XYZ file of C-alpha atoms in Angstrom:
676
model
C 71.591 -77.798 -20.539
C 74.660 -76.255 -19.206
C 76.627 -78.295 -17.096
C 75.837 -79.117 -13.339
C 77.846 -76.426 -10.895
C 78.542 -78.185 -7.596
C 81.642 -80.998 -6.878
C 82.365 -84.109 -8.206
C 84.338 -86.948 -7.108
C 87.977 -88.146 -8.413
C 89.601 -90.364 -6.186
C 90.156 -90.769 -2.781
C 94.058 -91.161 -0.949
C 94.287 -92.779 1.866
C 98.503 -91.337 2.889
C 100.545 -93.666 4.959
C 103.712 -93.755 6.431
C 105.067 -96.009 3.676
C 102.634 -96.254 0.674
C 99.052 -94.600 0.076
C 96.083 -96.394 -0.297
C 93.893 -95.109 -3.124
C 90.615 -95.216 -4.999
C 89.498 -94.100 -8.143
C 86.290 -92.775 -9.717
C 87.932 -91.838 -12.922
C 88.549 -94.886 -15.034
C 89.130 -93.046 -18.535
C 90.854 -90.072 -17.193
C 87.179 -87.995 -15.906
C 84.571 -88.619 -14.020
C 82.028 -91.914 -14.171
C 78.712 -91.412 -13.640
C 77.767 -94.214 -11.801
C 80.903 -96.404 -9.801
C 80.053 -98.904 -8.023
C 82.749 -100.000 -4.356
C 81.336 -103.448 -4.230
C 82.909 -106.108 -1.759
C 83.017 -108.781 1.242
C 80.883 -107.823 4.328
C 83.455 -105.613 6.711
C 86.290 -104.967 4.106
C 86.521 -101.303 4.634
C 83.895 -100.262 1.920
C 81.331 -98.058 3.689
C 84.880 -96.071 4.643
C 85.499 -95.131 1.609
C 82.080 -93.126 1.625
C 83.431 -91.802 4.898
C 86.286 -90.635 4.153
C 84.514 -89.035 1.161
C 82.310 -87.380 3.932
C 85.289 -86.828 5.947
C 87.296 -85.035 3.444
C 84.501 -82.369 2.562
C 84.114 -81.974 6.583
C 82.417 -84.081 8.056
C 83.333 -83.893 12.116
C 84.160 -87.836 12.362
C 86.186 -90.339 10.394
C 86.702 -94.085 10.545
C 88.124 -94.806 13.733
C 89.606 -98.931 13.297
C 92.344 -100.157 13.825
C 94.088 -101.040 11.513
C 92.905 -96.948 10.087
C 95.147 -95.639 12.974
C 97.419 -97.579 12.588
C 98.407 -97.400 8.526
C 96.938 -93.435 8.057
C 98.246 -90.204 8.610
C 95.763 -88.273 6.378
C 93.114 -87.940 4.059
C 94.046 -86.663 0.289
C 90.096 -86.067 -1.921
C 90.270 -85.177 -4.908
C 87.075 -83.772 -7.010
C 86.352 -80.816 -9.048
C 84.738 -77.526 -7.687
C 82.869 -76.350 -10.595
C 85.254 -78.377 -12.362
C 88.106 -77.014 -11.816
C 90.258 -79.941 -9.739
C 91.086 -79.195 -6.222
C 92.490 -81.362 -3.712
C 91.347 -81.398 0.305
C 93.806 -82.928 3.090
C 93.323 -83.016 6.331
C 95.304 -85.163 8.754
C 94.140 -88.398 10.488
C 93.584 -89.417 14.156
C 92.161 -87.304 15.962
C 89.984 -85.383 13.709
C 91.213 -82.028 12.476
C 90.554 -78.405 13.044
C 91.078 -77.239 9.635
C 91.797 -78.362 5.920
C 94.440 -77.834 2.560
C 92.280 -76.531 -0.359
C 95.105 -76.733 -3.323
C 94.349 -77.049 -7.363
C 95.546 -79.515 -9.765
C 95.749 -83.332 -8.541
C 96.371 -85.673 -6.507
C 98.999 -86.167 -9.032
C 99.979 -83.108 -10.266
C 99.475 -80.609 -8.531
C 99.336 -76.821 -9.070
C 102.404 -74.560 -8.041
C 100.773 -72.134 -5.422
C 100.881 -73.078 -1.798
C 97.860 -74.946 -0.148
C 95.714 -72.639 1.081
C 94.514 -73.259 4.801
C 90.656 -73.782 5.558
C 89.493 -74.512 8.976
C 86.188 -76.366 9.493
C 84.623 -74.342 11.934
C 82.821 -72.229 12.619
C 81.122 -73.205 9.281
C 79.799 -69.665 8.152
C 83.280 -68.167 8.435
C 84.147 -66.996 4.937
C 87.184 -68.701 4.661
C 85.666 -72.387 6.121
C 86.005 -75.054 4.316
C 81.904 -75.359 4.490
C 81.199 -71.698 2.831
C 84.403 -72.506 -0.051
C 82.715 -76.317 -0.819
C 78.991 -74.116 -0.654
C 80.064 -71.501 -2.866
C 80.691 -73.751 -5.323
C 77.417 -75.149 -5.174
C 75.355 -71.292 -5.076
C 74.570 -71.267 -1.640
C 77.811 -69.665 -0.748
C 75.986 -66.803 2.601
C 72.418 -68.777 3.473
C 71.209 -68.702 6.523
C 68.532 -70.621 8.266
C 65.816 -69.605 10.768
C 65.250 -70.787 14.708
C 62.485 -71.217 14.190
C 60.543 -70.739 11.166
C 57.567 -69.104 12.407
C 59.042 -66.215 13.688
C 60.768 -63.964 11.342
C 62.930 -62.127 14.619
C 64.384 -65.668 15.202
C 68.059 -66.105 15.148
C 69.171 -67.787 12.229
C 72.392 -70.212 11.787
C 74.900 -70.165 8.573
C 73.977 -73.743 6.389
C 77.117 -75.540 7.151
C 78.403 -77.932 3.774
C 77.212 -80.811 6.298
C 73.579 -79.465 6.386
C 73.336 -80.569 3.001
C 75.571 -83.761 2.489
C 71.465 -84.785 4.058
C 70.923 -84.924 0.454
C 74.267 -85.973 -0.637
C 75.011 -89.253 0.918
C 72.424 -91.482 2.751
C 74.256 -93.758 4.891
C 73.186 -97.616 5.681
C 71.918 -96.466 9.199
C 69.279 -94.576 7.158
C 68.143 -97.078 4.630
C 65.071 -98.412 5.211
C 65.041 -96.272 9.513
C 61.821 -95.392 10.636
C 63.829 -92.036 11.423
C 64.464 -91.874 7.443
C 63.262 -87.721 8.507
C 65.147 -87.872 11.736
C 61.817 -87.805 13.299
C 62.594 -87.891 16.447
C 64.853 -84.304 16.146
C 62.925 -82.135 15.705
C 66.153 -79.777 14.678
C 67.045 -81.867 12.233
C 64.365 -82.083 11.227
C 63.554 -78.988 11.058
C 66.652 -78.173 9.256
C 66.509 -80.793 6.537
C 62.872 -79.472 5.579
C 64.900 -75.625 5.276
C 67.228 -77.518 2.866
C 65.749 -79.002 0.802
C 63.986 -75.557 -0.095
C 67.281 -73.953 0.267
C 68.160 -76.658 -2.851
C 65.002 -75.366 -4.967
C 65.110 -71.657 -3.859
C 61.722 -72.304 -2.390
C 62.171 -71.800 1.362
C 60.262 -68.859 2.749
C 61.717 -64.628 2.944
C 63.140 -65.768 0.244
C 63.938 -61.906 -1.192
C 64.780 -61.051 2.296
C 67.713 -64.175 2.869
C 69.173 -62.891 -1.037
C 69.477 -58.994 -0.175
C 71.354 -60.059 3.050
C 73.450 -62.193 0.574
C 73.145 -59.742 -2.152
C 74.753 -57.730 0.757
C 77.816 -60.468 1.898
C 78.730 -61.231 -1.306
C 79.317 -57.552 -1.625
C 81.731 -56.830 1.089
C 83.198 -59.711 -0.035
C 84.198 -59.015 -3.635
C 85.060 -55.430 -2.162
C 87.585 -57.288 -0.058
C 88.293 -59.429 -2.649
C 89.185 -56.563 -4.891
C 91.273 -55.169 -2.406
C 93.180 -58.018 -1.826
C 93.667 -57.807 -5.754
C 95.061 -54.319 -6.762
C 97.740 -54.771 -3.863
C 98.730 -57.817 -5.485
C 99.075 -57.132 -8.550
C 100.700 -53.600 -7.945
C 103.366 -55.953 -6.107
C 104.041 -58.001 -8.864
C 104.418 -54.542 -10.744
C 106.572 -54.156 -8.416
C 108.416 -57.233 -9.153
C 109.423 -57.177 -12.341
C 108.823 -60.414 -12.904
C 107.136 -61.388 -16.967
C 104.318 -62.219 -17.988
C 102.487 -63.826 -20.928
C 103.917 -66.442 -23.313
C 107.254 -65.501 -21.192
C 106.394 -66.728 -18.003
C 107.599 -69.686 -18.512
C 109.687 -73.029 -17.079
C 109.368 -75.529 -19.437
C 112.673 -73.660 -21.978
C 114.730 -73.571 -18.442
C 114.334 -77.198 -18.524
C 115.111 -78.580 -21.324
C 118.334 -76.964 -21.089
C 118.697 -78.076 -17.646
C 118.500 -81.413 -18.683
C 120.709 -81.121 -21.448
C 122.946 -79.912 -18.984
C 122.642 -82.832 -16.779
C 123.210 -84.383 -19.435
C 126.406 -82.922 -20.662
C 128.361 -83.391 -17.289
C 126.842 -87.168 -16.983
C 128.813 -87.260 -20.010
C 131.651 -85.017 -19.452
C 132.653 -87.373 -16.279
C 132.776 -90.794 -18.739
C 135.148 -89.453 -20.638
C 137.082 -87.794 -18.125
C 137.053 -90.780 -16.031
C 138.220 -93.066 -19.270
C 140.458 -90.348 -20.086
C 142.240 -90.243 -16.886
C 144.084 -94.084 -16.454
C 147.444 -93.750 -14.761
C 150.510 -95.706 -16.190
C 150.318 -98.439 -15.223
C 154.041 -97.721 -13.635
C 154.080 -94.486 -12.331
C 150.546 -95.008 -11.004
C 152.697 -98.159 -9.064
C 155.595 -95.725 -7.948
C 153.343 -93.757 -6.574
C 151.439 -95.993 -3.999
C 154.528 -97.990 -3.182
C 157.056 -94.504 -2.209
C 153.517 -93.099 0.056
C 153.507 -96.511 1.328
C 157.603 -95.613 2.550
C 156.627 -92.454 3.670
C 153.894 -93.810 5.758
C 155.756 -96.490 7.423
C 159.054 -93.891 7.716
C 156.536 -91.610 9.391
C 154.732 -94.030 11.306
C 158.842 -95.716 12.216
C 159.532 -91.528 13.617
C 156.137 -91.684 15.591
C 156.275 -94.703 17.743
C 160.020 -93.129 18.638
C 159.047 -90.080 19.918
C 156.159 -91.932 21.526
C 158.359 -94.504 23.634
C 160.986 -91.126 24.267
C 157.425 -89.678 26.054
C 156.766 -92.703 27.919
C 160.395 -93.260 28.896
C 161.372 -89.696 30.243
C 159.229 -89.510 32.907
C 159.766 -92.937 34.208
C 163.567 -93.030 34.459
C 163.226 -89.579 36.664
C 160.696 -91.801 38.728
C 162.988 -94.379 39.251
C 166.051 -91.692 39.328
C 163.434 -90.321 42.419
C 163.022 -93.992 43.624
C 166.951 -94.065 44.311
C 167.104 -90.669 46.083
C 164.200 -91.667 48.754
C 166.431 -95.205 49.262
C 169.228 -93.826 49.763
C 167.851 -91.187 51.804
C 166.357 -93.507 54.401
C 170.026 -95.590 54.401
C 171.664 -92.365 55.799
C 168.027 -92.136 58.476
C 169.051 -95.245 60.036
C 172.312 -94.655 60.202
C 172.397 -91.224 61.798
C 169.285 -92.321 63.933
C 171.167 -96.344 65.838
C 172.771 -94.638 68.291
C 170.499 -92.386 69.196
C 169.039 -95.803 70.986
C 170.532 -97.805 74.000
C 172.387 -100.061 72.242
C 176.252 -99.640 73.778
C 177.773 -99.032 76.768
C 177.748 -95.475 77.245
C 180.993 -95.794 79.960
C 183.162 -98.286 77.251
C 181.499 -97.662 74.404
C 181.196 -101.175 73.153
C 178.008 -102.632 71.883
C 175.527 -104.474 75.013
C 175.500 -107.949 74.357
C 171.119 -107.825 75.855
C 169.497 -104.830 75.524
C 169.076 -103.603 79.756
C 166.256 -104.732 81.584
C 164.132 -104.518 85.011
C 165.734 -106.258 87.719
C 162.600 -105.696 91.144
C 161.884 -102.737 89.777
C 164.885 -100.728 89.004
C 167.108 -100.391 86.301
C 169.947 -103.216 84.690
C 172.577 -99.915 83.585
C 172.687 -97.731 86.139
C 170.024 -98.888 88.932
C 168.080 -96.831 89.181
C 164.520 -97.981 90.385
C 161.781 -97.612 87.615
C 157.792 -96.277 87.786
C 154.766 -98.331 88.437
C 154.854 -98.826 84.486
C 158.178 -100.879 84.865
C 158.663 -99.992 80.922
C 162.156 -99.694 79.383
C 163.434 -97.090 76.358
C 165.988 -99.651 75.445
C 168.202 -100.115 71.821
C 168.214 -103.574 69.631
C 170.268 -105.804 69.342
C 173.071 -106.982 66.729
C 170.927 -109.914 66.549
C 167.828 -108.138 66.669
C 169.036 -105.413 64.192
C 169.582 -108.426 62.124
C 165.872 -109.699 61.777
C 165.037 -106.344 61.213
C 167.550 -105.775 58.072
C 166.189 -108.868 56.709
C 162.656 -107.494 56.165
C 163.832 -104.196 54.495
C 167.578 -104.451 53.048
C 168.047 -100.986 52.286
C 170.784 -101.880 50.453
C 169.541 -104.689 48.351
C 166.384 -102.105 47.199
C 168.853 -99.688 45.836
C 171.192 -101.921 44.090
C 167.808 -102.496 42.303
C 166.980 -99.445 41.564
C 170.158 -98.897 39.876
C 170.187 -101.666 38.092
C 166.704 -100.676 36.661
C 167.831 -97.200 36.734
C 171.055 -98.082 34.462
C 168.338 -100.033 31.646
C 166.648 -97.825 31.469
C 168.762 -95.153 31.054
C 170.427 -97.084 28.913
C 167.310 -97.339 26.038
C 166.547 -93.936 26.068
C 169.773 -93.093 24.783
C 169.711 -95.740 22.568
C 165.564 -94.776 20.922
C 167.479 -90.886 22.094
C 170.068 -91.937 18.680
C 167.991 -93.446 16.247
C 165.485 -90.551 16.064
C 167.747 -88.897 14.369
C 168.231 -91.621 11.989
C 164.507 -92.274 11.381
C 164.261 -88.618 11.155
C 166.378 -88.520 7.843
C 164.268 -91.281 6.651
C 161.011 -89.798 6.409
C 162.394 -86.750 5.337
C 163.956 -88.995 2.520
C 160.561 -91.973 2.118
C 158.056 -87.497 2.700
C 160.775 -86.499 -1.429
C 160.273 -89.745 -3.049
C 155.976 -89.991 -2.668
C 156.157 -85.980 -3.071
C 158.735 -86.400 -6.378
C 156.398 -89.430 -7.140
C 153.196 -87.345 -7.243
C 154.913 -85.030 -9.594
C 155.972 -87.303 -11.755
C 151.792 -88.200 -11.903
C 151.108 -85.041 -12.712
C 152.773 -84.877 -14.652
C 151.716 -87.363 -16.386
C 148.209 -85.662 -16.274
C 148.283 -82.648 -16.434
C 147.533 -82.289 -20.144
C 144.129 -84.104 -20.084
C 142.493 -83.459 -16.940
C 143.008 -79.988 -17.735
C 140.838 -79.025 -20.422
C 138.449 -81.894 -18.242
C 138.400 -79.493 -15.648
C 137.894 -76.472 -17.309
C 135.351 -77.611 -19.520
C 133.135 -79.772 -16.161
C 133.509 -75.953 -14.428
C 132.449 -73.688 -17.708
C 129.655 -76.645 -17.803
C 128.541 -75.944 -13.471
C 128.489 -72.524 -14.165
C 126.077 -72.137 -16.605
C 123.972 -75.259 -15.252
C 123.691 -72.665 -11.911
C 123.438 -69.479 -13.754
C 119.825 -72.380 -15.200
C 118.789 -72.703 -10.865
C 118.963 -69.368 -10.872
C 116.759 -68.879 -13.620
C 114.168 -71.424 -13.014
C 113.407 -70.521 -9.735
C 112.929 -67.183 -10.726
C 110.320 -68.212 -12.705
C 108.394 -70.558 -11.197
C 108.241 -67.846 -8.473
C 106.880 -66.012 -10.736
C 104.679 -68.314 -12.036
C 103.357 -68.814 -8.194
C 102.683 -65.505 -8.355
C 101.026 -65.223 -11.065
C 99.012 -67.925 -9.966
C 97.954 -66.038 -6.822
C 96.631 -63.154 -9.055
C 95.343 -65.685 -10.900
C 93.053 -67.463 -7.976
C 91.933 -63.532 -6.083
C 90.918 -62.634 -9.899
C 88.978 -65.852 -9.992
C 87.713 -65.471 -6.435
C 86.568 -61.310 -7.967
C 84.553 -63.309 -10.380
C 83.395 -65.910 -8.895
C 81.445 -63.069 -6.718
C 80.610 -60.891 -9.474
C 78.713 -63.847 -11.026
C 77.242 -64.779 -7.834
C 75.653 -61.468 -7.310
C 74.769 -61.141 -10.897
C 73.035 -64.009 -10.247
C 71.397 -63.812 -6.735
C 69.984 -59.616 -8.273
C 68.528 -61.752 -11.426
C 67.077 -64.605 -9.306
C 65.954 -61.253 -6.672
C 64.263 -60.040 -9.613
C 62.134 -63.036 -10.849
C 61.385 -63.989 -7.719
C 57.257 -65.149 -7.546
C 55.115 -66.806 -4.753
C 57.070 -69.075 -3.195
C 54.640 -70.804 -1.111
C 53.601 -71.672 -5.244
C 56.906 -72.655 -6.377
C 57.622 -74.967 -3.935
C 54.002 -76.749 -4.033
C 55.071 -76.981 -7.914
C 59.231 -78.180 -6.372
C 56.891 -80.945 -3.684
C 54.629 -82.215 -6.698
C 57.659 -82.297 -8.947
C 59.534 -84.368 -6.271
C 56.858 -86.185 -5.483
C 55.636 -87.851 -9.527
C 59.662 -88.380 -9.621
C 58.955 -90.725 -6.511
C 55.734 -92.506 -7.253
C 58.168 -92.608 -10.975
C 60.795 -94.547 -9.517
C 58.700 -96.899 -7.444
C 56.741 -98.021 -10.687
C 59.274 -98.753 -11.796
C 61.249 -100.871 -9.207
C 57.446 -103.151 -8.997
C 56.518 -102.022 -5.863
C 54.205 -104.950 -5.359
C 50.598 -103.160 -4.640
C 51.581 -99.605 -5.336
C 49.071 -97.636 -5.171
C 48.690 -93.742 -3.312
C 52.319 -92.885 -3.523
C 53.061 -89.746 -3.044
C 55.375 -87.382 -1.002
C 53.486 -84.567 1.297
C 54.799 -81.497 1.645
C 56.491 -82.147 4.876
C 58.553 -84.396 2.611
C 57.501 -87.808 4.154
C 56.986 -90.647 1.956
C 54.088 -91.837 1.586
C 52.659 -95.434 0.530
C 49.235 -97.306 -0.170
C 47.691 -94.471 1.775
C 50.169 -95.054 4.633
C 53.450 -93.287 6.017
C 56.123 -94.825 4.994
C 57.134 -95.218 9.292
C 54.559 -98.506 8.456
C 55.964 -100.097 5.362
C 58.175 -103.028 5.838
C 61.503 -103.421 5.838
C 62.436 -104.058 2.974
C 59.755 -102.089 1.316
C 61.140 -98.779 3.544
C 64.633 -99.466 2.114
C 62.356 -98.888 -1.768
C 60.400 -95.742 0.167
C 63.816 -93.750 1.563
C 65.895 -95.244 -1.443
C 62.896 -93.077 -4.193
C 62.837 -90.944 -2.224
C 66.687 -89.867 -1.605
C 67.039 -90.410 -5.234
C 63.509 -88.571 -6.099
C 65.238 -84.818 -4.962
C 68.311 -86.301 -6.277
C 67.521 -85.886 -9.525
C 64.912 -83.210 -9.358
C 67.981 -80.905 -8.794
C 70.052 -82.201 -11.632
C 67.475 -81.205 -13.296
C 66.449 -78.135 -12.884
C 69.659 -76.901 -12.332
C 69.069 -76.625 -8.180
C 71.852 -75.689 -5.922
C 72.897 -79.383 -4.522
C 76.431 -80.641 -4.873
C 75.270 -83.082 -7.706
C 76.421 -86.466 -6.587
C 75.247 -88.939 -4.591
C 76.819 -91.836 -2.181
C 74.535 -94.463 -1.206
C 75.251 -96.509 0.951
C 73.776 -100.718 0.840
C 70.703 -100.423 -1.563
C 70.339 -103.980 -1.706
C 69.959 -103.460 2.650
C 66.413 -106.254 3.759
C 66.456 -106.971 0.242
C 67.559 -110.193 -0.254
C 71.894 -110.369 1.747
C 71.840 -111.401 5.428
C 70.200 -114.317 7.648
C 66.389 -113.085 6.626
C 64.983 -110.420 5.234
C 61.228 -109.257 4.277
C 60.522 -111.774 1.485
C 57.260 -110.527 -0.139
C 59.563 -106.961 -0.819
C 62.606 -109.574 -1.546
C 60.711 -111.482 -4.311
C 59.336 -109.142 -6.750
C 61.188 -106.271 -6.967
C 64.799 -107.173 -8.364
C 67.547 -104.853 -7.873
C 68.988 -104.851 -11.455
C 65.143 -103.103 -12.121
C 67.216 -99.895 -9.165
C 70.098 -100.374 -10.833
C 68.679 -100.076 -14.612
C 66.916 -97.034 -13.708
C 70.728 -95.962 -12.389
C 72.425 -96.031 -15.236
C 70.049 -95.139 -18.408
C 68.835 -90.997 -16.023
C 72.636 -90.896 -15.937
C 73.500 -90.832 -19.499
C 70.339 -88.437 -20.528
C 71.927 -86.336 -18.504
C 74.872 -83.778 -19.584
C 75.196 -82.179 -16.448
C 77.998 -84.887 -15.539
C 76.215 -85.644 -11.705
C 77.954 -88.447 -10.117
C 77.055 -91.423 -8.023
C 78.458 -94.058 -5.341
C 77.189 -96.831 -4.460
C 78.440 -99.646 -1.994
C 77.305 -103.104 -2.759
C 77.750 -105.977 -1.392
C 76.755 -108.029 -4.528
C 76.094 -104.945 -7.425
C 74.689 -107.021 -10.998
C 76.168 -108.332 -13.506
C 74.663 -105.431 -14.774
C 77.120 -103.153 -13.606
C 80.456 -104.743 -13.548
C 81.883 -102.227 -15.762
C 81.212 -99.111 -13.170
C 82.724 -101.380 -10.228
C 85.906 -99.980 -9.420
C 87.329 -101.744 -7.371
C 85.946 -105.210 -5.559
C 87.386 -105.959 -2.379
C 87.451 -109.977 -1.499
C 88.944 -110.599 1.923
C 90.713 -113.088 0.982
C 94.420 -112.946 0.361
C 94.390 -115.098 -2.439
C 92.430 -112.030 -4.203
C 93.451 -108.825 -4.262
C 93.418 -105.894 -2.617
C 91.932 -107.291 0.652
C 89.993 -104.509 1.429
C 90.514 -100.777 1.894
C 93.957 -101.526 4.262
C 94.616 -103.961 1.404
C 97.633 -104.948 3.367
C 96.271 -105.231 6.288
C 94.873 -109.582 6.374
C 94.612 -110.596 10.534
C 92.654 -108.238 11.589
C 88.726 -109.006 13.089
C 85.969 -108.982 11.727
C 84.237 -106.522 11.395
C 87.324 -104.090 11.522
C 87.717 -103.004 7.583
C 83.628 -101.887 7.472
C 81.938 -99.438 10.044
C 80.182 -103.104 11.590
C 79.208 -105.462 11.759
C 76.142 -105.956 9.217
C 72.845 -107.316 10.309
C 71.056 -109.919 9.240
C 69.158 -108.976 6.149
C 71.450 -106.251 5.658
C 74.003 -105.928 2.806
């Protein structure tokens, strides 16, 4: 049996600001057939499956508070038809685009990540189209009305296909397992099963449309490949065995080692004589002090010159004030105009008449008088101009003397600074003469190594660019080859296309037989008339699964999902090749209440025993991922991570450094009674 094309989950990484949170499904560097995520309630187990679905194009991701606080992006490492790829989507507001690159999380390919939009899923460059292409379902169209050939068609989305690859907790044991309450979803699920097994109506028309669509994409891919090859040829880049960076990287490592060794030796050999070094340091210190003294003296001069000018200006103003008092004083009536002697008292008004000239005065009786000697003495006491002049002259003389002393000492300070600078230069020259024979060869050797290193870096960059271009060519060539292979396969399928209705009956019968076999292996109580009808509805004891008890519905829905998956894998149908199941023990022994009749009769070991034995028989590398609170010891070696929700037993949960969140933050919700 050829390896099954499709998708395998390798690793999930939630990248945060300062750290990452990983779940690895490759404990031995290869995809494990059965992987179990175990642990306590509300520890983030369900979030692992939901983030995987988000990486594969789901509209939403878990929005628990600790996730929004800690996580910034979701990176999903998958195998697409056996080749490792990484799909990255932003976390927060659900992203509208995914970035896909080849390689693994720890060893990315040199090619630039490819941007893939999430919507619309039918776009040729969408993430859905990429994933469906690896499941042999690219370009499939689904009719909205099955009874009308003229009905509008919608492209198949990978989200539609996930109904066969992901069984969430809410669908297990649900009476709406096949979306009976939603007609379009129920109709689409039936169409998806038919498409996966290649037995849907209008198969020939659909194959012709897919061949036509792939043909146009093949033409475009060939054109892009030819243009890329022409560009690479014009760049004259190395090809084949010459296209490698290993040689340059090895030489670069060797040169870096030589540079480190040379630096260490240079530091050991360049030990100056202690006396020369000490003399040079002392001379440099004296030169700095002398230069500082010169700067201080010049600063003081620069400050004192304006101050001296200010005091000189103040002295001029005081002299002018004294002259003004002497000049303007006689204009007042302070002396007798006849004898010119100073009046003993100023003139006064006597009965409305001036006492000096006996003239009658106006009604206000006002005289313009001078001041007497006594009053003048009091006025001069309030503003003694002569005293201010003497004080100002004294301060001006002090400042002038200080400025002259600074000016006379500045020349000596400058000479001293020049001598100190010359002494420092002579000491530095002595150090240079003592060290030049050793330092010069060191610098020459280091410059040579540095030039060689720069040349190597340039060649390395050139080689890396060539590798990226070559990787792009290989990617385009692989795309052309994949389109050619798909077209050839579709043409072969079209040539051997038979009666679709007859083929569908055979497929449904085979799924029904596997469904019955699973229920018998699980020791379903009073098993009779197990079957799946043409509408894919599971029956037991002559009744639909919707009539069964809660525990019985758990087994019936698990058996239906596994039957479709196992038959698809065994027949190399267009199934993704992996199956995720959340809480297979729901209503079978966990919680406060459960279906006692079913729980007593059913051992969960039977479920896991069948899975392990069936997966061991498959050469296709089918993958099953299960979330379970308490898996049996039978699959202990298959547990990839166990969350304890206890700080004493790490890891606490998916976001293992968040240990104080409320109950229910770690999983999609709090488990109901009887759920796991």
